[in-house]
Short mmCIF file of C-alpha atoms and ligand atoms in Angstrom, two decimals:
data_model
loop_
_atom_site.label_atom_id
_atom_site.label_comp_id
_atom_site.label_asym_id
_atom_site.label_seq_id
_atom_site.Cartn_x
_atom_site.Cartn_y
_atom_site.Cartn_z
CA VAL H 1 -18.29 9.51 34.04
CA LEU H 2 -19.89 6.26 32.98
CA CYS H 3 -23.25 8.03 32.85
CA LEU H 4 -21.86 10.79 30.71
CA CYS H 5 -20.28 8.24 28.36
CA LEU H 6 -23.55 6.35 28.06
CA ILE H 7 -25.40 9.59 27.34
CA GLY H 8 -22.75 10.40 24.79
CA LEU H 9 -23.13 6.93 23.21
CA SER H 10 -26.90 7.09 23.04
CA GLN H 11 -26.71 10.52 21.47
CA THR H 12 -24.27 9.25 18.81
CA ALA H 13 -26.58 6.27 18.17
CA ASN H 14 -29.44 8.73 17.41
CA LEU H 15 -27.48 10.75 14.91
CA THR H 16 -28.24 10.42 11.11
CA TYR H 17 -25.49 9.19 8.87
CA ASP H 18 -24.93 12.80 7.60
CA GLU H 19 -24.78 14.15 11.14
CA LEU H 20 -22.25 11.42 12.08
CA LYS H 21 -20.15 12.43 9.09
CA ARG H 22 -20.13 16.03 10.15
CA GLU H 23 -19.22 15.08 13.71
CA LEU H 24 -16.38 12.90 12.44
CA GLU H 25 -14.93 15.72 10.28
CA SER H 26 -14.89 18.17 13.12
CA TYR H 27 -13.39 15.47 15.39
CA ILE H 28 -10.59 14.91 12.82
CA LYS H 29 -9.91 18.71 12.46
CA ASN H 30 -9.52 19.08 16.28
CA LYS H 31 -7.64 15.88 16.85
CA GLU H 32 -5.10 16.57 13.97
CA LYS H 33 -3.68 19.42 16.03
CA GLU H 34 -2.60 17.00 18.76
CA ILE H 35 -0.64 14.66 16.43
CA ASN H 36 3.06 14.46 17.15
CA GLN H 37 4.67 15.18 13.73
CA ARG H 38 8.06 13.58 14.30
CA TYR H 39 7.38 10.50 12.13
CA ARG H 40 4.79 11.97 9.84
CA PRO H 41 5.66 11.39 6.18
CA LEU H 42 6.27 14.45 4.02
CA TYR H 43 5.39 12.79 0.68
CA HIS H 44 3.56 9.53 1.51
CA VAL H 45 -0.15 9.38 2.20
CA ALA H 46 -1.01 8.85 5.84
CA PRO H 47 -4.28 9.15 7.87
CA PRO H 48 -4.82 12.60 9.41
CA VAL H 49 -5.44 10.83 12.74
CA GLY H 50 -5.86 7.27 13.89
CA TRP H 51 -5.22 4.06 12.02
CA MET H 52 -4.76 3.16 8.30
CA ASN H 53 -4.40 -0.17 6.70
CA ASP H 54 -5.10 -1.22 3.05
CA PRO H 55 -5.31 1.22 0.24
CA ASN H 56 -8.82 0.90 -1.34
CA GLY H 57 -10.85 2.11 -4.27
CA PHE H 58 -7.81 3.22 -6.28
CA ALA H 59 -9.37 4.80 -9.38
CA TYR H 60 -8.98 7.40 -12.09
CA HIS H 61 -12.27 9.21 -12.37
CA ASN H 62 -13.04 12.41 -14.30
CA GLY H 63 -9.35 13.34 -14.62
CA LEU H 64 -8.57 12.87 -10.98
CA PHE H 65 -6.96 9.93 -9.08
CA HIS H 66 -8.92 8.78 -5.99
CA LEU H 67 -7.25 6.71 -3.31
CA PHE H 68 -9.13 5.51 -0.34
CA TYR H 69 -7.87 3.57 2.66
CA GLN H 70 -9.02 1.42 5.56
CA PHE H 71 -9.40 3.98 8.38
CA TYR H 72 -10.22 4.01 12.08
CA PRO H 73 -10.10 7.65 13.16
CA TYR H 74 -10.71 7.25 16.94
CA ASP H 75 -7.59 5.44 17.99
CA SER H 76 -4.20 4.44 16.69
CA LYS H 77 -5.28 0.83 16.41
CA TRP H 78 -7.61 -1.10 14.12
CA GLY H 79 -11.34 -0.60 14.84
CA PRO H 80 -14.70 -0.43 12.99
CA MET H 81 -13.56 0.37 9.45
CA HIS H 82 -14.25 3.58 7.65
CA TRP H 83 -12.84 4.63 4.23
CA GLY H 84 -10.47 7.57 4.36
CA HIS H 85 -10.05 9.44 1.09
CA VAL H 86 -7.35 11.48 -0.74
CA THR H 87 -7.22 12.71 -4.33
CA SER H 88 -4.39 13.68 -6.68
CA THR H 89 -3.90 14.92 -10.22
CA ASP H 90 -0.40 13.42 -10.56
CA LEU H 91 -0.14 10.57 -7.95
CA VAL H 92 2.41 12.63 -6.17
CA HIS H 93 0.64 15.59 -4.60
CA TRP H 94 -2.30 14.53 -2.40
CA LYS H 95 -5.32 16.36 -0.95
CA GLN H 96 -7.28 15.22 2.07
CA LYS H 97 -11.00 14.63 1.46
CA PRO H 98 -13.79 14.03 3.90
CA THR H 99 -14.11 10.41 5.10
CA ALA H 100 -15.91 8.62 2.30
CA LEU H 101 -17.56 5.67 4.13
CA LEU H 102 -18.57 5.29 7.73
CA PRO H 103 -19.54 2.00 9.23
CA GLU H 104 -23.18 1.46 10.18
CA GLU H 105 -24.44 -2.03 10.90
CA GLU H 106 -21.67 -3.06 8.45
CA GLN H 107 -18.02 -2.19 8.84
CA CYS H 108 -16.60 -1.00 5.53
CA PHE H 109 -13.83 -3.41 4.68
CA SER H 110 -11.57 -3.23 1.64
CA GLY H 111 -12.73 -2.84 -1.97
CA SER H 112 -12.30 -0.99 -5.20
CA GLY H 113 -13.66 1.88 -7.23
CA ILE H 114 -14.85 2.29 -10.79
CA THR H 115 -16.56 4.89 -13.03
CA TYR H 116 -20.08 4.08 -14.05
CA ASP H 117 -22.75 6.36 -15.44
CA ASN H 118 -20.64 9.41 -14.48
CA ASN H 119 -20.56 8.23 -10.85
CA LEU H 120 -17.57 7.05 -8.89
CA VAL H 121 -18.81 3.70 -7.58
CA LEU H 122 -17.22 1.98 -4.64
CA MET H 123 -17.60 -1.78 -4.25
CA TYR H 124 -16.61 -2.90 -0.78
CA THR H 125 -17.07 -5.67 1.76
CA GLY H 126 -19.56 -5.11 4.51
CA HIS H 127 -18.34 -6.94 7.57
CA VAL H 128 -21.26 -7.58 9.86
CA LEU H 129 -20.92 -9.01 13.35
CA THR H 130 -23.28 -11.90 14.20
CA GLU H 131 -24.41 -13.86 17.20
CA GLU H 132 -23.26 -17.27 15.93
CA GLU H 133 -19.83 -18.62 15.13
CA PRO H 134 -17.69 -17.45 13.52
CA PHE H 135 -19.44 -14.24 14.73
CA TYR H 136 -19.20 -12.36 11.45
CA LYS H 137 -20.55 -12.40 7.94
CA GLN H 138 -18.96 -10.77 4.85
CA SER H 139 -21.04 -9.57 1.90
CA GLN H 140 -20.43 -7.16 -0.96
CA TYR H 141 -21.84 -3.59 -0.95
CA LEU H 142 -21.92 -0.55 -3.16
CA ALA H 143 -21.72 3.20 -2.63
CA PHE H 144 -22.08 5.90 -5.29
CA SER H 145 -20.92 9.43 -5.72
CA ASP H 146 -21.72 11.95 -8.48
CA ASP H 147 -19.27 14.59 -7.15
CA GLY H 148 -16.40 12.35 -6.18
CA VAL H 149 -16.59 13.60 -2.54
CA ASN H 150 -19.90 12.55 -0.98
CA PHE H 151 -20.78 8.86 -1.25
CA GLU H 152 -24.23 7.35 -0.79
CA LYS H 153 -24.63 3.72 0.07
CA PHE H 154 -26.79 1.74 -2.29
CA ARG H 155 -30.17 1.15 -0.68
CA LEU H 156 -30.41 -2.51 -1.90
CA ASN H 157 -27.10 -3.51 -0.18
CA PRO H 158 -25.75 -6.12 0.05
CA ILE H 159 -25.41 -6.89 -3.67
CA ILE H 160 -23.67 -10.29 -3.17
CA THR H 161 -24.67 -11.86 0.06
CA SER H 162 -22.46 -14.97 0.33
CA PRO H 163 -20.19 -17.02 -1.90
CA PRO H 164 -21.16 -20.45 -3.33
CA ASN H 165 -18.75 -22.10 -0.84
CA ASN H 166 -20.56 -20.34 1.95
CA SER H 167 -17.34 -19.29 3.57
CA PRO H 168 -17.61 -16.40 6.03
CA ASP H 169 -14.43 -15.09 4.56
CA PHE H 170 -15.54 -13.39 1.41
CA ARG H 171 -13.94 -9.98 1.02
CA ASP H 172 -12.05 -7.31 -0.85
CA PRO H 173 -13.86 -7.13 -4.23
CA LYS H 174 -11.84 -5.69 -7.16
CA VAL H 175 -14.08 -4.61 -9.94
CA TRP H 176 -13.17 -3.81 -13.58
CA LYS H 177 -14.88 -3.38 -16.87
CA HIS H 178 -14.35 -5.50 -19.95
CA GLU H 179 -16.23 -4.63 -23.11
CA ASN H 180 -19.86 -4.13 -21.89
CA ASP H 181 -19.61 -6.09 -18.67
CA PHE H 182 -18.18 -5.72 -15.19
CA TYR H 183 -16.09 -8.35 -13.52
CA ALA H 184 -14.95 -8.72 -9.95
CA VAL H 185 -12.54 -10.91 -8.17
CA ILE H 186 -13.17 -11.51 -4.46
CA GLY H 187 -10.91 -13.13 -1.87
CA SER H 188 -12.05 -16.18 0.02
CA LYS H 189 -11.18 -19.36 1.81
CA GLU H 190 -12.25 -22.83 0.81
CA ASN H 191 -11.36 -25.87 2.98
CA GLY H 192 -8.59 -23.89 4.54
CA ASN H 193 -7.10 -22.82 1.21
CA GLY H 194 -6.79 -19.29 -0.10
CA THR H 195 -9.20 -18.73 -3.03
CA VAL H 196 -10.06 -16.07 -5.57
CA LEU H 197 -13.63 -16.09 -6.90
CA LEU H 198 -14.72 -14.55 -10.17
CA TYR H 199 -18.04 -12.74 -10.72
CA LYS H 200 -19.69 -10.92 -13.64
CA SER H 201 -22.36 -8.18 -13.91
CA SER H 202 -23.92 -5.98 -16.53
CA ASN H 203 -24.99 -3.24 -14.16
CA LEU H 204 -22.87 -3.51 -10.93
CA THR H 205 -25.92 -4.31 -8.84
CA THR H 206 -26.72 -7.88 -9.83
CA TRP H 207 -23.92 -10.37 -9.97
CA GLU H 208 -23.43 -13.82 -11.45
CA TYR H 209 -20.86 -16.20 -10.01
CA LEU H 210 -18.50 -17.51 -12.65
CA SER H 211 -15.63 -19.64 -11.36
CA VAL H 212 -12.86 -20.20 -8.89
CA LEU H 213 -10.18 -18.09 -10.64
CA ALA H 214 -7.31 -19.57 -8.56
CA GLN H 215 -6.82 -21.45 -5.35
CA SER H 216 -4.01 -22.49 -3.03
CA THR H 217 -3.22 -26.19 -3.13
CA GLY H 218 -1.94 -25.93 0.47
CA GLU H 219 1.40 -24.27 0.32
CA LEU H 220 0.09 -20.77 -0.58
CA GLY H 221 -1.84 -20.17 2.56
CA TYR H 222 -5.32 -20.34 4.09
CA MET H 223 -6.72 -17.01 2.97
CA TRP H 224 -6.11 -14.73 -0.06
CA GLU H 225 -6.88 -11.13 0.73
CA CYS H 226 -7.08 -8.11 -1.63
CA PRO H 227 -7.06 -9.88 -5.00
CA ASP H 228 -6.53 -7.79 -8.14
CA PHE H 229 -6.65 -9.13 -11.73
CA PHE H 230 -5.50 -7.19 -14.82
CA GLU H 231 -3.90 -7.50 -18.17
CA LEU H 232 -0.35 -6.23 -18.62
CA ASP H 233 2.08 -6.48 -21.49
CA GLY H 234 0.12 -9.30 -23.15
CA LYS H 235 -0.37 -11.49 -20.02
CA PHE H 236 -2.85 -11.54 -17.12
CA ILE H 237 -1.69 -10.90 -13.56
CA LEU H 238 -3.35 -12.19 -10.44
CA LEU H 239 -2.14 -10.04 -7.54
CA MET H 240 -3.12 -11.06 -4.05
CA SER H 241 -2.04 -11.02 -0.40
CA PRO H 242 -1.94 -14.57 0.98
CA GLN H 243 -2.04 -15.27 4.72
CA GLY H 244 -0.45 -18.42 6.12
CA VAL H 245 2.44 -18.97 3.71
CA ARG H 246 5.37 -20.59 5.53
CA GLU H 247 8.77 -18.90 5.57
CA ASN H 248 11.19 -20.66 3.20
CA GLY H 249 14.80 -19.51 3.39
CA ASP H 250 14.93 -15.84 2.29
CA ARG H 251 11.28 -16.00 1.05
CA TYR H 252 8.06 -15.17 2.82
CA LYS H 253 9.68 -13.61 5.83
CA ASN H 254 6.93 -11.10 6.70
CA VAL H 255 3.89 -11.96 8.77
CA TYR H 256 1.76 -12.02 5.52
CA GLN H 257 2.78 -11.83 1.86
CA THR H 258 1.89 -9.90 -1.20
CA GLY H 259 2.65 -11.35 -4.60
CA TYR H 260 1.40 -12.47 -7.98
CA MET H 261 1.01 -15.18 -10.58
CA VAL H 262 1.34 -14.54 -14.30
CA GLY H 263 -0.80 -16.39 -16.81
CA THR H 264 -3.33 -16.38 -19.57
CA PHE H 265 -7.07 -15.80 -19.35
CA ASP H 266 -9.90 -15.66 -21.82
CA TYR H 267 -13.28 -14.18 -21.17
CA ASP H 268 -15.05 -17.06 -22.89
CA ASN H 269 -14.26 -19.81 -20.48
CA ASN H 270 -13.18 -17.82 -17.44
CA ILE H 271 -10.11 -19.97 -16.82
CA PHE H 272 -6.87 -18.45 -15.59
CA GLU H 273 -3.94 -20.62 -16.60
CA THR H 274 -0.80 -19.71 -14.74
CA ASP H 275 2.55 -20.12 -16.34
CA GLY H 276 4.69 -19.65 -13.29
CA GLU H 277 4.93 -19.75 -9.56
CA PHE H 278 3.67 -17.26 -7.03
CA GLN H 279 6.30 -14.47 -6.78
CA GLU H 280 6.77 -11.93 -4.07
CA LEU H 281 6.29 -8.35 -5.33
CA ASP H 282 8.39 -6.34 -2.93
CA TYR H 283 11.16 -7.68 -0.65
CA GLY H 284 11.02 -5.14 2.14
CA HIS H 285 9.67 -5.54 5.71
CA ASP H 286 6.48 -3.58 5.25
CA PHE H 287 4.38 -4.15 2.16
CA TYR H 288 0.87 -5.57 2.12
CA ALA H 289 -2.54 -5.47 0.39
CA ALA H 290 -1.20 -3.97 -2.87
CA THR H 291 -3.78 -2.61 -5.31
CA THR H 292 -3.69 -1.18 -8.82
CA THR H 293 -5.50 1.08 -11.20
CA GLU H 294 -5.05 1.89 -14.78
CA ALA H 295 -5.00 5.32 -16.47
CA LYS H 296 -3.72 6.50 -19.84
CA GLY H 297 -2.34 3.04 -20.60
CA ILE H 298 -0.26 2.85 -17.44
CA ARG H 299 -0.85 0.34 -14.66
CA TYR H 300 -0.25 1.94 -11.25
CA LEU H 301 0.22 0.17 -7.96
CA THR H 302 0.34 1.14 -4.30
CA ALA H 303 0.32 -0.90 -1.08
CA TRP H 304 -0.08 -0.58 2.64
CA PHE H 305 3.38 0.49 3.81
CA SER H 306 3.06 -1.42 7.13
CA MET H 307 2.31 -4.94 8.21
CA TRP H 308 -0.12 -6.66 10.51
CA GLU H 309 1.06 -7.82 13.99
CA VAL H 310 4.28 -5.78 14.09
CA PRO H 311 5.17 -2.75 16.26
CA HIS H 312 4.18 0.60 14.76
CA PRO H 313 6.37 3.16 16.63
CA GLU H 314 4.12 6.03 15.51
CA ASP H 315 1.13 4.66 17.46
CA VAL H 316 2.03 6.79 20.57
CA ASP H 317 1.93 9.88 18.31
CA GLY H 318 -1.76 9.34 17.49
CA TRP H 319 -1.65 7.73 14.05
CA ILE H 320 -0.49 4.59 12.23
CA GLY H 321 0.23 3.59 8.61
CA THR H 322 1.13 5.05 5.23
CA THR H 323 0.88 3.97 1.64
CA THR H 324 3.91 3.25 -0.53
CA LEU H 325 4.89 5.57 -3.35
CA VAL H 326 2.67 4.90 -6.33
CA ARG H 327 4.61 2.72 -8.79
CA GLU H 328 4.32 2.03 -12.50
CA LEU H 329 4.18 -1.65 -13.39
CA ARG H 330 5.63 -3.48 -16.38
CA LEU H 331 5.99 -7.17 -17.09
CA VAL H 332 9.40 -8.18 -18.20
CA ASN H 333 10.44 -11.87 -18.60
CA ASN H 334 7.29 -12.95 -16.81
CA ARG H 335 8.13 -10.80 -13.71
CA LEU H 336 6.64 -7.55 -12.56
CA ILE H 337 8.97 -4.63 -12.34
CA MET H 338 8.02 -1.46 -10.36
CA LYS H 339 9.30 2.03 -10.90
CA PRO H 340 8.21 5.08 -8.86
CA VAL H 341 5.65 7.08 -10.82
CA GLU H 342 7.43 9.38 -13.23
CA GLU H 343 6.00 12.55 -11.64
CA ILE H 344 7.93 11.93 -8.51
CA VAL H 345 10.80 14.07 -9.96
CA ASP H 346 8.45 17.00 -9.53
CA LEU H 347 9.12 16.74 -5.75
CA ARG H 348 12.83 17.49 -6.20
CA GLU H 349 13.35 20.76 -4.36
CA SER H 350 17.13 21.16 -4.44
CA LEU H 351 20.22 19.25 -5.14
CA ALA H 352 21.42 17.83 -1.79
CA LEU H 353 24.54 16.12 -3.04
CA GLN H 354 26.41 15.51 -6.23
CA GLY H 355 29.73 13.79 -6.04
CA ASN H 356 31.71 10.89 -4.74
CA LEU H 357 31.23 9.33 -1.31
CA SER H 358 34.36 7.36 -0.63
CA THR H 359 34.79 4.51 1.87
CA ASN H 360 33.97 5.62 5.45
CA GLN H 361 32.58 8.98 4.32
CA VAL H 362 29.35 10.23 5.68
CA HIS H 363 26.72 12.64 4.42
CA ASP H 364 23.82 14.26 6.32
CA PHE H 365 20.44 14.85 4.65
CA GLY H 366 17.06 16.17 5.67
CA LYS H 367 13.94 14.03 6.42
CA ALA H 368 12.78 13.60 2.83
CA VAL H 369 15.39 12.80 0.22
CA GLU H 370 15.92 10.88 -3.01
CA ILE H 371 19.36 9.34 -3.35
CA LEU H 372 20.76 7.87 -6.59
CA ILE H 373 23.77 5.63 -6.25
CA GLU H 374 26.02 4.44 -9.07
CA SER H 375 28.45 1.73 -8.10
CA ASN H 376 30.61 -0.98 -9.43
CA LEU H 377 28.68 -4.27 -9.05
CA ASN H 378 31.91 -6.28 -9.10
CA GLN H 379 32.41 -5.05 -5.58
CA ASN H 380 30.27 -5.12 -2.47
CA ILE H 381 28.14 -2.24 -1.35
CA ASP H 382 27.42 -1.59 2.33
CA LEU H 383 25.52 1.50 3.42
CA LEU H 384 24.22 2.54 6.77
CA LEU H 385 21.23 4.91 7.04
CA ASN H 386 20.48 6.25 10.45
CA GLY H 387 19.09 9.30 12.18
CA LEU H 388 21.06 12.50 12.90
CA ASN H 389 19.66 12.21 16.47
CA GLY H 390 19.59 8.49 16.75
CA GLY H 391 16.44 6.35 16.55
CA GLY H 392 15.94 3.71 13.85
CA GLN H 393 18.56 2.65 11.38
CA VAL H 394 18.87 0.35 8.38
CA GLN H 395 21.67 -1.23 6.38
CA LEU H 396 21.70 -1.70 2.58
CA LYS H 397 24.02 -4.28 1.16
CA TYR H 398 24.98 -5.76 -2.16
CA ASP H 399 27.04 -8.95 -2.17
CA ALA H 400 29.00 -9.07 -5.36
CA THR H 401 29.71 -12.80 -5.04
CA ASN H 402 26.15 -14.06 -4.60
CA ARG H 403 24.68 -11.03 -6.43
CA THR H 404 22.17 -10.45 -3.72
CA VAL H 405 20.75 -7.21 -2.26
CA SER H 406 19.88 -7.11 1.47
CA VAL H 407 18.02 -4.61 3.61
CA ILE H 408 18.70 -5.28 7.25
CA ARG H 409 16.66 -3.59 9.99
CA ASP H 410 17.13 -4.46 13.61
CA GLY H 411 18.92 -7.63 12.65
CA GLU H 412 15.96 -8.69 10.45
CA VAL H 413 17.42 -9.48 7.02
CA ARG H 414 15.42 -9.28 3.78
CA ARG H 415 17.51 -10.53 0.89
CA VAL H 416 17.04 -11.46 -2.79
CA GLU H 417 19.07 -12.10 -5.87
CA TRP H 418 19.34 -9.16 -8.29
CA ALA H 419 20.18 -9.56 -11.96
CA PRO H 420 19.91 -6.08 -13.53
CA ILE H 421 18.09 -6.00 -16.80
CA GLY H 422 19.26 -2.51 -17.66
CA SER H 423 20.22 0.32 -15.32
CA GLN H 424 22.41 -0.65 -12.40
CA ILE H 425 21.59 2.40 -10.35
CA TRP H 426 20.04 2.22 -6.91
CA ARG H 427 17.29 4.81 -6.29
CA ILE H 428 16.50 5.28 -2.67
CA PHE H 429 13.51 7.29 -1.32
CA LEU H 430 13.73 8.25 2.23
CA ASP H 431 10.89 9.86 4.09
CA THR H 432 10.49 10.72 7.79
CA SER H 433 9.81 7.14 8.72
CA SER H 434 10.32 5.02 5.54
CA LEU H 435 12.76 3.72 3.03
CA GLU H 436 12.07 2.50 -0.50
CA LEU H 437 14.93 1.02 -2.53
CA PHE H 438 14.45 0.57 -6.27
CA CYS H 439 17.24 -1.48 -7.93
CA GLY H 440 17.93 -0.96 -11.60
CA GLU H 441 14.73 -0.88 -13.68
CA GLY H 442 12.68 -1.89 -10.57
CA GLU H 443 13.27 -5.60 -10.85
CA VAL H 444 14.04 -5.72 -7.16
CA VAL H 445 12.30 -3.26 -4.68
CA PHE H 446 12.36 -3.09 -0.92
CA SER H 447 9.85 -1.12 1.15
CA SER H 448 10.63 -0.84 4.87
CA ARG H 449 9.58 1.49 7.60
CA VAL H 450 12.47 3.01 9.53
CA TYR H 451 12.20 5.54 12.37
CA PRO H 452 15.29 7.77 12.55
CA LEU H 453 15.16 10.81 14.75
CA GLY H 454 16.10 14.02 12.98
CA GLY H 455 17.25 13.92 9.37
CA TRP H 456 18.96 11.02 7.58
CA ARG H 457 22.70 10.24 7.79
CA LEU H 458 24.28 8.08 5.12
CA THR H 459 27.57 6.32 5.84
CA ASN H 460 29.44 4.53 3.05
CA ASN H 461 30.90 1.37 4.59
CA SER H 462 31.55 -0.15 1.15
CA PRO H 463 35.06 -1.02 -0.04
CA GLN H 464 34.30 1.25 -3.05
CA THR H 465 33.68 4.90 -3.69
CA LEU H 466 30.07 5.54 -4.69
CA LYS H 467 28.89 8.16 -7.14
CA ILE H 468 25.93 9.95 -5.56
CA THR H 469 23.29 12.34 -6.73
CA ALA H 470 20.68 13.30 -4.13
CA TYR H 471 17.72 15.66 -3.98
CA THR H 472 15.85 17.16 -1.08
CA LEU H 473 12.17 16.44 -1.63
CA MET H 474 9.29 18.74 -0.87
CA ARG H 475 6.22 18.03 1.13
CA SER H 476 3.29 16.84 -1.02
CA VAL H 477 0.79 15.48 1.43
CA PRO H 478 -1.33 17.39 4.00
CA GLY H 479 0.42 17.98 7.25
CA ASN H 480 1.76 20.44 9.75
CA SER H 481 3.58 23.09 7.69
CA SER H 482 5.71 24.06 10.64
CA ILE H 483 7.76 20.91 10.18
CA ARG H 484 10.50 21.68 7.73
CA ASN H 485 12.53 19.25 5.68
CA LYS H 486 15.89 20.70 6.61
CA SER H 487 18.36 20.17 3.94
CA PHE H 488 22.13 20.27 4.25
CA SER H 489 24.64 22.13 2.10
CA GLY H 490 26.17 19.11 0.50
CA THR H 491 29.43 18.92 2.42
CA ILE H 492 30.82 15.54 2.93
CA ILE H 493 32.09 14.86 6.44
CA SER H 494 34.85 12.29 6.96
CA VAL H 495 34.19 9.70 9.62
CA ILE H 496 36.49 10.00 12.58
CA THR H 497 37.20 6.49 13.70
CA LEU H 498 37.52 6.28 17.42
CA LEU H 499 40.09 3.66 18.48
C1 FRU R 501 -6.23 -6.82 4.58
C2 FRU R 501 -7.57 -6.89 5.26
C3 FRU R 501 -8.69 -7.15 4.28
C4 FRU R 501 -9.88 -6.54 4.97
C5 FRU R 501 -9.26 -5.37 5.68
C6 FRU R 501 -9.90 -5.04 7.01
O1 FRU R 501 -5.24 -6.17 5.27
O2 FRU R 501 -7.52 -7.86 6.27
O3 FRU R 501 -8.84 -8.48 3.91
O4 FRU R 501 -10.92 -6.21 4.14
O5 FRU R 501 -7.92 -5.64 5.86
O6 FRU R 501 -9.44 -3.87 7.54
#
């Protein structure tokens, strides 16, 4: 067996890049058939097989949205990074594309995408293993595509070899264009502090280092991954995913964080002046490595809908990871608010429920549902969402005294104050293994993975009757069409309390 494996390995080693790509596509096609569908999302992007982490290269190019992701096809765990690829016209319906980047001597870590000279250009981190401590080196690479499907790596890679601070941690370039120049922010670490470096280029291939755009002074972690920098509603936003921020009461309870700072920036002196603290972007259990793109004047965001170093129950099914729903961003009172992309309403297939759910009443739904809840915020809300056939469950609560919203999964509480700035409705998106709760105008959002078996059951444990409108949602991502999103007739079942 060992011999056969070695022969197999040496044959793979002799393949050209294009041959490797073809082999990979046929591997994916075959392997896909073996994937257990029970937790596969119906309207969230997931890898066809294997592992996914960060969304990458999110870009609007020639009328089409492109979303890539960190991808290891050969196992449901992290491995040498590829870039998976999906496209969409509306950020809601997604099509699977061939794997865009395969590792060679460099693993293809996170990065971004931009249109240049009619090409879709990907700027990514090449992670190269070395013989000496720390046993890796990170540099920036480019790949080009004139058809938006096939990507060719730039022959003069790497284009930025190392940062001025010589840190081996130098990754996740986010590129954008301002007037006639390109700019990029790149995550790094300097003396144990998370750092974002700013670069400039006129042609994407030669880069000039400009400045440290921002840096932790100790309390904001040792490494800042996946930086993004953009203008929104008159301010500049630095979005990043810090590692090493210590838990503080209800804040920073996940393994790693994703958040932002708001400030001002001018392109003449390259100084970002923050006028506020770092703020978490999403308060759920699973949200990391958020990234944005802009199209038609709207700033869109998506994130890895998972977390490092936590259990991923789908791993035994042959895949791991999804991305969150794409959200539209606005800046209100110096805080980012996130709403699901408007086109999400196109997924509404049928009305699943319209009416009142009184205390102790239960309603059963399919696997993919949107639930809108109107309530009286002078009273508590207490909802249980669990599986028709058991499995994972989650509680959603509103405490009218403290004005806090909590999402509680397996005893793990995520909680934050909520002061509505407009609408007081809760909008809940449930998929086969996820929950997203958008409060009001999106000033408070929770994203948490939950693994119910069967469809979703909603129980109203609140002291108040809730007004509910719910829709069964249709599938909008590639997947096994034999799996149906069974919807229920809309009857409300009373809970029988067993004494
Ligand atoms: C963030 C991250 C990035 C890196 C990639 C590797 O989750 O650690 O910093 O480029 O994942 O897969």
